[in-house]
PDB file of C-alpha atoms in Angstrom:
ATOM      1  CA  MET A 119      16.625  -4.261  40.826  1.00 37.00           C
ATOM      2  CA  ARG A 120      13.510  -2.224  40.079  1.00 36.00           C
ATOM      3  CA  SER A 121      11.444  -3.418  37.178  1.00 37.00           C
ATOM      4  CA  GLY A 122      11.132  -1.257  34.080  1.00 39.00           C
ATOM      5  CA  PHE A 123       7.441  -2.082  33.767  1.00 36.00           C
ATOM      6  CA  PRO A 124       6.096   0.998  35.631  1.00 42.00           C
ATOM      7  CA  ALA A 125       7.984   3.341  33.312  1.00 43.00           C
ATOM      8  CA  THR A 126       6.695   1.440  30.305  1.00 39.00           C
ATOM      9  CA  ARG A 127       3.186   1.577  31.691  1.00 41.00           C
ATOM     10  CA  TRP A 128       3.356   5.343  32.280  1.00 44.00           C
ATOM     11  CA  ALA A 129       4.709   5.863  28.767  1.00 43.00           C
ATOM     12  CA  PHE A 130       1.824   3.842  27.375  1.00 42.00           C
ATOM     13  CA  GLN A 131      -0.724   5.802  29.415  1.00 45.00           C
ATOM     14  CA  LEU A 132       0.735   9.112  28.273  1.00 42.00           C
ATOM     15  CA  ALA A 133       0.512   7.920  24.662  1.00 46.00           C
ATOM     16  CA  VAL A 134      -3.150   7.024  25.160  1.00 43.00           C
ATOM     17  CA  VAL A 135      -3.857  10.457  26.655  1.00 43.00           C
ATOM     18  CA  ALA A 136      -2.066  12.145  23.756  1.00 45.00           C
ATOM     19  CA  CYS A 137      -4.115  10.202  21.214  1.00 45.00           C
ATOM     20  CA  ALA A 138      -7.338  11.079  23.026  1.00 45.00           C
ATOM     21  CA  LEU A 139      -6.440  14.768  23.086  1.00 41.00           C
ATOM     22  CA  ALA A 140      -5.603  14.653  19.394  1.00 43.00           C
ATOM     23  CA  LEU A 141      -9.018  13.205  18.591  1.00 40.00           C
ATOM     24  CA  LEU A 142     -10.771  15.786  20.760  1.00 41.00           C
ATOM     25  CA  THR A 143      -8.854  18.810  19.566  1.00 42.00           C
ATOM     26  CA  GLY A 144      -7.978  17.832  16.023  1.00 44.00           C
ATOM     27  CA  VAL A 145      -4.305  18.564  16.711  1.00 41.00           C
ATOM     28  CA  VAL A 146      -1.621  16.017  15.926  1.00 40.00           C
ATOM     29  CA  VAL A 147       2.076  16.294  16.764  1.00 38.00           C
ATOM     30  CA  THR A 148       4.387  15.043  14.051  1.00 39.00           C
ATOM     31  CA  GLU A 149       8.109  15.504  13.494  1.00 39.00           C
ATOM     32  CA  GLY A 150       8.318  17.986  16.351  1.00 41.00           C
ATOM     33  CA  ARG A 151       5.460  20.263  15.281  1.00 43.00           C
ATOM     34  CA  GLU A 152       1.725  20.359  15.737  1.00 49.00           C
ATOM     35  CA  LEU A 153      -0.641  19.841  12.838  1.00 50.00           C
ATOM     36  CA  SER A 154      -4.086  21.364  13.036  1.00 56.00           C
ATOM     37  CA  PRO A 155      -6.947  21.401  10.499  1.00 53.00           C
ATOM     38  CA  THR A 156      -6.464  25.179  10.299  1.00 62.00           C
ATOM     39  CA  ASP A 157      -2.829  24.842   9.157  1.00 66.00           C
ATOM     40  CA  PRO A 158      -2.722  26.585   5.725  1.00 69.00           C
ATOM     41  CA  SER A 159       0.049  24.261   4.514  1.00 68.00           C
ATOM     42  CA  LEU A 160      -2.206  21.187   4.657  1.00 62.00           C
ATOM     43  CA  SER A 161      -3.995  19.717   1.658  1.00 65.00           C
ATOM     44  CA  ALA A 162      -7.713  18.976   1.694  1.00 57.00           C
ATOM     45  CA  ALA A 163      -6.978  15.245   2.106  1.00 51.00           C
ATOM     46  CA  GLN A 164      -4.738  15.933   5.118  1.00 54.00           C
ATOM     47  CA  ILE A 165      -7.400  18.122   6.709  1.00 49.00           C
ATOM     48  CA  ASP A 166      -9.959  15.336   6.192  1.00 48.00           C
ATOM     49  CA  GLU A 167      -7.594  12.842   7.823  1.00 45.00           C
ATOM     50  CA  LEU A 168      -7.130  15.090  10.861  1.00 46.00           C
ATOM     51  CA  THR A 169     -10.834  15.749  11.336  1.00 48.00           C
ATOM     52  CA  ASP A 170     -11.978  12.228  10.389  1.00 47.00           C
ATOM     53  CA  PRO A 171      -9.486   9.334  10.658  1.00 46.00           C
ATOM     54  CA  TRP A 172     -11.735   7.223   8.397  1.00 47.00           C
ATOM     55  CA  ALA A 173     -11.998   9.836   5.642  1.00 50.00           C
ATOM     56  CA  GLY A 174     -11.336   8.565   2.152  1.00 56.00           C
ATOM     57  CA  GLN A 175     -11.939   4.927   3.093  1.00 79.00           C
ATOM     58  CA  VAL A 176     -14.781   2.846   1.687  1.00 91.00           C
ATOM     59  CA  HIS A 177     -15.817   0.064   4.026  1.00 95.00           C
ATOM     60  CA  ALA A 178     -17.065  -3.469   3.472  1.00 96.00           C
ATOM     61  CA  LEU A 179     -18.205  -6.258   5.785  1.00 97.00           C
ATOM     62  CA  ALA A 180     -17.333  -9.920   5.154  1.00 97.00           C
ATOM     63  CA  PHE A 181     -19.395 -12.167   7.436  1.00 97.00           C
ATOM     64  CA  GLY A 182     -19.266 -15.952   7.546  1.00 97.00           C
ATOM     65  CA  ASP A 183     -17.699 -19.142   8.867  1.00 97.00           C
ATOM     66  CA  SER A 184     -14.093 -20.364   8.603  1.00 97.00           C
ATOM     67  CA  TYR A 185     -14.101 -19.701   4.850  1.00 97.00           C
ATOM     68  CA  PHE A 186     -14.059 -16.016   5.854  1.00 97.00           C
ATOM     69  CA  THR A 187     -12.390 -16.190   9.268  1.00 96.00           C
ATOM     70  CA  GLY A 188      -9.555 -18.615   8.517  1.00 96.00           C
ATOM     71  CA  SER A 189      -8.530 -22.167   9.405  1.00 92.00           C
ATOM     72  CA  ASP A 190      -5.681 -24.663   9.114  1.00 83.00           C
ATOM     73  CA  GLY A 191      -2.914 -22.083   8.988  1.00 89.00           C
ATOM     74  CA  VAL A 192      -4.889 -19.591   6.885  1.00 95.00           C
ATOM     75  CA  THR A 193      -5.352 -16.335   8.793  1.00 96.00           C
ATOM     76  CA  ARG A 194      -8.301 -13.939   8.502  1.00 95.00           C
ATOM     77  CA  SER A 195      -6.324 -11.597   6.289  1.00 95.00           C
ATOM     78  CA  GLN A 196      -5.578 -14.486   3.902  1.00 97.00           C
ATOM     79  CA  THR A 197      -9.173 -15.558   3.302  1.00 97.00           C
ATOM     80  CA  PHE A 198     -10.705 -15.034  -0.109  1.00 97.00           C
ATOM     81  CA  GLY A 199     -13.452 -12.577   0.845  1.00 97.00           C
ATOM     82  CA  ARG A 200     -10.942 -10.260   2.488  1.00 97.00           C
ATOM     83  CA  ILE A 201      -8.453 -10.571  -0.379  1.00 97.00           C
ATOM     84  CA  ALA A 202     -11.094  -9.900  -3.043  1.00 97.00           C
ATOM     85  CA  LEU A 203     -12.542  -6.836  -1.312  1.00 97.00           C
ATOM     86  CA  ASN A 204      -9.134  -5.441  -0.335  1.00 96.00           C
ATOM     87  CA  GLY A 205      -8.034  -5.844  -3.940  1.00 95.00           C
ATOM     88  CA  LEU A 206     -10.985  -3.737  -5.040  1.00 95.00           C
ATOM     89  CA  GLY A 207      -9.951  -0.994  -2.626  1.00 94.00           C
ATOM     90  CA  TYR A 208     -12.298  -1.618   0.309  1.00 95.00           C
ATOM     91  CA  THR A 209     -11.354  -1.440   3.973  1.00 95.00           C
ATOM     92  CA  VAL A 210     -12.740  -4.746   5.253  1.00 95.00           C
ATOM     93  CA  THR A 211     -14.206  -5.722   8.605  1.00 95.00           C
ATOM     94  CA  GLN A 212     -14.397  -9.503   9.018  1.00 95.00           C
ATOM     95  CA  SER A 213     -17.047 -10.970  11.275  1.00 96.00           C
ATOM     96  CA  GLY A 214     -18.443 -14.399  12.020  1.00 96.00           C
ATOM     97  CA  HIS A 215     -16.849 -17.505  13.484  1.00 96.00           C
ATOM     98  CA  GLY A 216     -15.474 -20.823  12.319  1.00 96.00           C
ATOM     99  CA  GLY A 217     -17.718 -23.837  12.759  1.00 97.00           C
ATOM    100  CA  THR A 218     -20.926 -21.801  12.847  1.00 98.00           C
ATOM    101  CA  GLY A 219     -23.763 -21.508  10.379  1.00 98.00           C
ATOM    102  CA  TYR A 220     -27.221 -20.095   9.878  1.00 98.00           C
ATOM    103  CA  VAL A 221     -28.512 -22.650  12.398  1.00 98.00           C
ATOM    104  CA  VAL A 222     -25.593 -24.519  13.990  1.00 98.00           C
ATOM    105  CA  GLU A 223     -23.205 -23.344  16.670  1.00 97.00           C
ATOM    106  CA  SER A 224     -19.531 -24.281  16.743  1.00 97.00           C
ATOM    107  CA  ARG A 225     -18.869 -27.816  17.955  1.00 94.00           C
ATOM    108  CA  VAL A 226     -15.408 -26.702  19.075  1.00 93.00           C
ATOM    109  CA  ASP A 227     -16.148 -23.762  21.371  1.00 94.00           C
ATOM    110  CA  GLY A 228     -19.930 -23.425  21.388  1.00 94.00           C
ATOM    111  CA  TRP A 229     -19.906 -20.095  19.543  1.00 96.00           C
ATOM    112  CA  PRO A 230     -23.525 -19.344  18.585  1.00 97.00           C
ATOM    113  CA  ASP A 231     -25.119 -19.379  15.156  1.00 98.00           C
ATOM    114  CA  PHE A 232     -25.414 -16.533  12.652  1.00 98.00           C
ATOM    115  CA  VAL A 233     -28.798 -15.411  14.009  1.00 97.00           C
ATOM    116  CA  SER A 234     -27.360 -14.924  17.493  1.00 97.00           C
ATOM    117  CA  GLN A 235     -24.273 -13.179  16.156  1.00 96.00           C
ATOM    118  CA  VAL A 236     -26.240 -10.742  14.006  1.00 96.00           C
ATOM    119  CA  SER A 237     -28.812 -10.031  16.720  1.00 95.00           C
ATOM    120  CA  ASP A 238     -25.985  -9.052  19.100  1.00 93.00           C
ATOM    121  CA  SER A 239     -23.725  -6.634  17.215  1.00 86.00           C
ATOM    122  CA  ALA A 240     -21.001  -6.892  19.871  1.00 85.00           C
ATOM    123  CA  LEU A 241     -20.968 -10.692  19.736  1.00 84.00           C
ATOM    124  CA  GLY A 242     -21.044 -10.609  15.951  1.00 84.00           C
ATOM    125  CA  GLU A 243     -18.370  -7.875  15.802  1.00 89.00           C
ATOM    126  CA  LEU A 244     -20.536  -5.883  13.417  1.00 92.00           C
ATOM    127  CA  PRO A 245     -19.146  -2.488  12.409  1.00 90.00           C
ATOM    128  CA  VAL A 246     -21.134   0.707  12.619  1.00 88.00           C
ATOM    129  CA  PRO A 247     -22.497   2.152   9.356  1.00 84.00           C
ATOM    130  CA  PRO A 248     -21.777   3.322   6.757  1.00 89.00           C
ATOM    131  CA  ILE A 249     -20.842   0.107   4.979  1.00 94.00           C
ATOM    132  CA  SER A 250     -20.749   0.032   1.171  1.00 95.00           C
ATOM    133  CA  VAL A 251     -20.676  -3.750   0.666  1.00 97.00           C
ATOM    134  CA  VAL A 252     -21.915  -6.659   2.772  1.00 97.00           C
ATOM    135  CA  LEU A 253     -20.572 -10.043   1.662  1.00 98.00           C
ATOM    136  CA  LEU A 254     -22.194 -13.009   3.432  1.00 98.00           C
ATOM    137  CA  GLU A 255     -21.043 -16.633   3.294  1.00 98.00           C
ATOM    138  CA  GLY A 256     -22.072 -19.801   5.112  1.00 98.00           C
ATOM    139  CA  GLY A 257     -24.092 -22.990   5.070  1.00 98.00           C
ATOM    140  CA  VAL A 258     -21.457 -25.691   4.821  1.00 98.00           C
ATOM    141  CA  ASN A 259     -21.463 -26.368   8.575  1.00 98.00           C
ATOM    142  CA  ASP A 260     -25.252 -26.566   8.497  1.00 98.00           C
ATOM    143  CA  ALA A 261     -24.983 -29.096   5.676  1.00 98.00           C
ATOM    144  CA  LEU A 262     -22.465 -31.182   7.613  1.00 96.00           C
ATOM    145  CA  SER A 263     -24.997 -31.280  10.476  1.00 97.00           C
ATOM    146  CA  ASN A 264     -27.880 -32.216   8.128  1.00 97.00           C
ATOM    147  CA  VAL A 265     -29.964 -29.196   9.147  1.00 98.00           C
ATOM    148  CA  PRO A 266     -33.353 -29.174   7.332  1.00 98.00           C
ATOM    149  CA  ALA A 267     -33.355 -26.798   4.381  1.00 98.00           C
ATOM    150  CA  ALA A 268     -36.622 -25.170   5.522  1.00 98.00           C
ATOM    151  CA  LEU A 269     -34.987 -24.073   8.780  1.00 98.00           C
ATOM    152  CA  ILE A 270     -31.998 -22.731   6.854  1.00 98.00           C
ATOM    153  CA  ARG A 271     -34.285 -20.667   4.651  1.00 98.00           C
ATOM    154  CA  THR A 272     -36.001 -19.141   7.698  1.00 98.00           C
ATOM    155  CA  ASN A 273     -32.774 -18.282   9.526  1.00 98.00           C
ATOM    156  CA  ALA A 274     -30.926 -17.137   6.400  1.00 98.00           C
ATOM    157  CA  ALA A 275     -33.792 -14.810   5.465  1.00 98.00           C
ATOM    158  CA  TRP A 276     -33.749 -13.351   8.988  1.00 98.00           C
ATOM    159  CA  VAL A 277     -29.982 -12.794   8.872  1.00 98.00           C
ATOM    160  CA  MET A 278     -30.167 -11.155   5.438  1.00 98.00           C
ATOM    161  CA  ALA A 279     -33.120  -8.941   6.364  1.00 98.00           C
ATOM    162  CA  SER A 280     -31.390  -7.853   9.562  1.00 97.00           C
ATOM    163  CA  LEU A 281     -28.133  -7.002   7.806  1.00 97.00           C
ATOM    164  CA  ARG A 282     -30.067  -5.104   5.136  1.00 96.00           C
ATOM    165  CA  ASP A 283     -31.837  -3.092   7.835  1.00 96.00           C
ATOM    166  CA  ARG A 284     -28.523  -2.339   9.556  1.00 95.00           C
ATOM    167  CA  TYR A 285     -26.746  -1.395   6.308  1.00 95.00           C
ATOM    168  CA  PRO A 286     -29.535  -0.180   3.982  1.00 95.00           C
ATOM    169  CA  LEU A 287     -27.252   1.675   1.559  1.00 93.00           C
ATOM    170  CA  ALA A 288     -24.854  -1.225   0.977  1.00 95.00           C
ATOM    171  CA  LYS A 289     -24.621  -3.684  -1.880  1.00 96.00           C
ATOM    172  CA  HIS A 290     -25.720  -7.027  -0.408  1.00 97.00           C
ATOM    173  CA  VAL A 291     -24.161 -10.198  -1.825  1.00 98.00           C
ATOM    174  CA  VAL A 292     -24.503 -13.725  -0.420  1.00 98.00           C
ATOM    175  CA  LEU A 293     -22.490 -16.753  -1.504  1.00 98.00           C
ATOM    176  CA  GLY A 294     -24.019 -20.196  -1.779  1.00 98.00           C
ATOM    177  CA  VAL A 295     -22.707 -23.388  -0.202  1.00 98.00           C
ATOM    178  CA  PRO A 296     -19.248 -24.394  -1.466  1.00 98.00           C
ATOM    179  CA  PRO A 297     -19.085 -27.709  -3.337  1.00 97.00           C
ATOM    180  CA  ASP A 298     -16.850 -30.492  -2.069  1.00 97.00           C
ATOM    181  CA  ARG A 299     -13.278 -31.149  -3.201  1.00 96.00           C
ATOM    182  CA  ALA A 300     -14.568 -33.031  -6.244  1.00 96.00           C
ATOM    183  CA  GLY A 301     -16.627 -30.017  -7.263  1.00 96.00           C
ATOM    184  CA  ARG A 302     -19.912 -31.715  -6.403  1.00 96.00           C
ATOM    185  CA  LEU A 303     -22.894 -30.075  -4.724  1.00 97.00           C
ATOM    186  CA  THR A 304     -25.147 -32.930  -3.633  1.00 95.00           C
ATOM    187  CA  GLY A 305     -27.311 -34.018  -0.709  1.00 97.00           C
ATOM    188  CA  PRO A 306     -27.678 -31.515   2.150  1.00 97.00           C
ATOM    189  CA  ARG A 307     -25.280 -29.068   0.489  1.00 98.00           C
ATOM    190  CA  ALA A 308     -27.489 -28.874  -2.603  1.00 98.00           C
ATOM    191  CA  ALA A 309     -30.695 -28.498  -0.583  1.00 98.00           C
ATOM    192  CA  ILE A 310     -29.210 -25.770   1.625  1.00 98.00           C
ATOM    193  CA  ASN A 311     -27.830 -23.981  -1.430  1.00 98.00           C
ATOM    194  CA  VAL A 312     -31.381 -23.777  -2.816  1.00 98.00           C
ATOM    195  CA  ALA A 313     -32.644 -22.521   0.564  1.00 98.00           C
ATOM    196  CA  ILE A 314     -30.021 -19.745   0.706  1.00 98.00           C
ATOM    197  CA  ARG A 315     -30.878 -18.707  -2.837  1.00 98.00           C
ATOM    198  CA  ALA A 316     -34.585 -18.537  -1.936  1.00 98.00           C
ATOM    199  CA  ALA A 317     -33.799 -16.441   1.145  1.00 98.00           C
ATOM    200  CA  ALA A 318     -31.715 -14.086  -0.995  1.00 98.00           C
ATOM    201  CA  LEU A 319     -34.565 -13.668  -3.459  1.00 98.00           C
ATOM    202  CA  ALA A 320     -37.022 -12.935  -0.636  1.00 98.00           C
ATOM    203  CA  THR A 321     -34.781 -10.294   0.946  1.00 98.00           C
ATOM    204  CA  ARG A 322     -33.418  -8.712  -2.263  1.00 97.00           C
ATOM    205  CA  TRP A 323     -29.844  -9.935  -1.885  1.00 98.00           C
ATOM    206  CA  THR A 324     -27.694 -10.896  -4.851  1.00 98.00           C
ATOM    207  CA  PHE A 325     -26.928 -14.624  -4.813  1.00 98.00           C
ATOM    208  CA  VAL A 326     -23.618 -15.968  -6.146  1.00 98.00           C
ATOM    209  CA  ASP A 327     -23.413 -19.729  -6.702  1.00 98.00           C
ATOM    210  CA  MET A 328     -20.070 -21.149  -5.584  1.00 98.00           C
ATOM    211  CA  ARG A 329     -20.309 -23.804  -8.311  1.00 97.00           C
ATOM    212  CA  GLN A 330     -18.965 -21.120 -10.624  1.00 96.00           C
ATOM    213  CA  PHE A 331     -15.686 -21.275  -8.732  1.00 98.00           C
ATOM    214  CA  ILE A 332     -15.301 -24.792  -7.328  1.00 98.00           C
ATOM    215  CA  THR A 333     -15.774 -27.225 -10.192  1.00 97.00           C
ATOM    216  CA  PRO A 334     -14.602 -30.802 -10.813  1.00 97.00           C
ATOM    217  CA  ALA A 335     -11.572 -29.270 -12.555  1.00 97.00           C
ATOM    218  CA  THR A 336     -10.703 -26.629  -9.963  1.00 97.00           C
ATOM    219  CA  GLY A 337     -11.880 -28.336  -6.765  1.00 97.00           C
ATOM    220  CA  PRO A 338      -8.706 -30.368  -6.109  1.00 96.00           C
ATOM    221  CA  THR A 339      -6.592 -27.224  -6.566  1.00 97.00           C
ATOM    222  CA  ILE A 340      -8.727 -25.166  -4.143  1.00 97.00           C
ATOM    223  CA  ILE A 341      -9.867 -27.493  -1.340  1.00 97.00           C
ATOM    224  CA  GLY A 342      -7.154 -28.912   0.918  1.00 95.00           C
ATOM    225  CA  PRO A 343      -6.370 -32.422   2.157  1.00 93.00           C
ATOM    226  CA  ASP A 344      -9.046 -32.138   4.876  1.00 93.00           C
ATOM    227  CA  ARG A 345     -11.541 -32.149   1.983  1.00 92.00           C
ATOM    228  CA  LEU A 346     -13.364 -29.173   3.496  1.00 95.00           C
ATOM    229  CA  HIS A 347     -11.327 -25.957   3.706  1.00 96.00           C
ATOM    230  CA  PRO A 348      -9.501 -24.057   0.960  1.00 96.00           C
ATOM    231  CA  THR A 349      -5.728 -24.012   1.082  1.00 96.00           C
ATOM    232  CA  LEU A 350      -3.863 -20.704   1.088  1.00 96.00           C
ATOM    233  CA  GLU A 351      -3.464 -20.967  -2.680  1.00 97.00           C
ATOM    234  CA  GLY A 352      -7.118 -21.995  -2.903  1.00 97.00           C
ATOM    235  CA  HIS A 353      -8.174 -18.799  -1.138  1.00 97.00           C
ATOM    236  CA  ARG A 354      -6.101 -16.776  -3.599  1.00 98.00           C
ATOM    237  CA  LYS A 355      -7.762 -18.498  -6.547  1.00 98.00           C
ATOM    238  CA  LEU A 356     -11.235 -17.970  -5.075  1.00 98.00           C
ATOM    239  CA  ALA A 357     -10.437 -14.305  -4.416  1.00 97.00           C
ATOM    240  CA  SER A 358      -9.435 -13.761  -8.027  1.00 97.00           C
ATOM    241  CA  MET A 359     -12.622 -15.390  -9.345  1.00 97.00           C
ATOM    242  CA  LEU A 360     -14.831 -13.626  -6.812  1.00 97.00           C
ATOM    243  CA  SER A 361     -13.469 -10.156  -7.564  1.00 96.00           C
ATOM    244  CA  GLU A 362     -14.183 -10.688 -11.266  1.00 95.00           C
ATOM    245  CA  ARG A 363     -17.699 -11.848 -10.436  1.00 96.00           C
ATOM    246  CA  LEU A 364     -18.430  -8.889  -8.140  1.00 95.00           C
ATOM    247  CA  ALA A 365     -17.782  -6.201 -10.744  1.00 90.00           C
ATOM    248  CA  PRO A 366     -20.901  -6.966 -12.863  1.00 91.00           C
ATOM    249  CA  LEU A 367     -22.923  -6.970  -9.631  1.00 92.00           C
ATOM    250  CA  GLY A 368     -22.098  -3.340  -8.929  1.00 89.00           C
ATOM    251  CA  VAL A 369     -19.255  -4.023  -6.507  1.00 92.00           C
ATOM    252  CA  GLY A 370     -16.557  -2.343  -8.537  1.00 85.00           C
ATOM    253  CA  ARG A 371     -13.144  -1.031  -7.748  1.00 88.00           C
ATOM    254  CA  VAL A 372     -13.042   1.904  -5.316  1.00 89.00           C
ATOM    255  CA  PRO A 373     -11.864   5.053  -7.149  1.00 80.00           C
ATOM    256  CA  THR A 374      -8.334   6.040  -6.200  1.00 71.00           C
ATOM    257  CA  GLN A 375      -8.113   9.175  -4.068  1.00 59.00           C
ATOM    258  CA  LYS A 376      -6.226  11.988  -5.812  1.00 52.00           C
TER     259      LYS A 376
END
């Protein structure tokens, strides 16, 4: 019996060609008829959508470690940075990699540090401008590896300056190191938190201290049994607190398109 794969493949290739032609010509076929930007029956919003698929969307970048990329059954779309920014109306690109930091690479798969990821936009999965908000998070993996705070400050300042240069019109917000499950920020975590704050001040980023969110009272309800990562419910709680904190910083809700 002949396989059905070739027919499926040809159908897929024809679909790709049709999409490419639509982008080149601005003509889309829907419900048996062609839509063109010159169609008098179309609204201004529909014309924008045909000529620019991204029209009407306001974009944000969330860059970080597993707190932003997911872990332990929490997917990228369920992490608190994504939830908070989506809730405010932003279309979010998530970049970064679990286990990495401003200085350390992943112990699991050797994925390089933040500096390497930001210096190579393809490796770091950085979107093209324009971006309205850049939300940066990291440092806990550096703390777990006892990286000197002075080195963190140098690398963090480089990462922030580079992201500011790439997205000069964005609001730039960096989160500090998350406290532990008991809500404590001590030892290397405390020192690295100070270093990140100093780097933010030097590069004109807005610093948000995670101690506002993870406290001795809330820590056990946010951080999971591994004593490191937020649970799914923990991400939801962090997202709610973060979205409230972003508004006074100028990262407000995206106006609804009419």
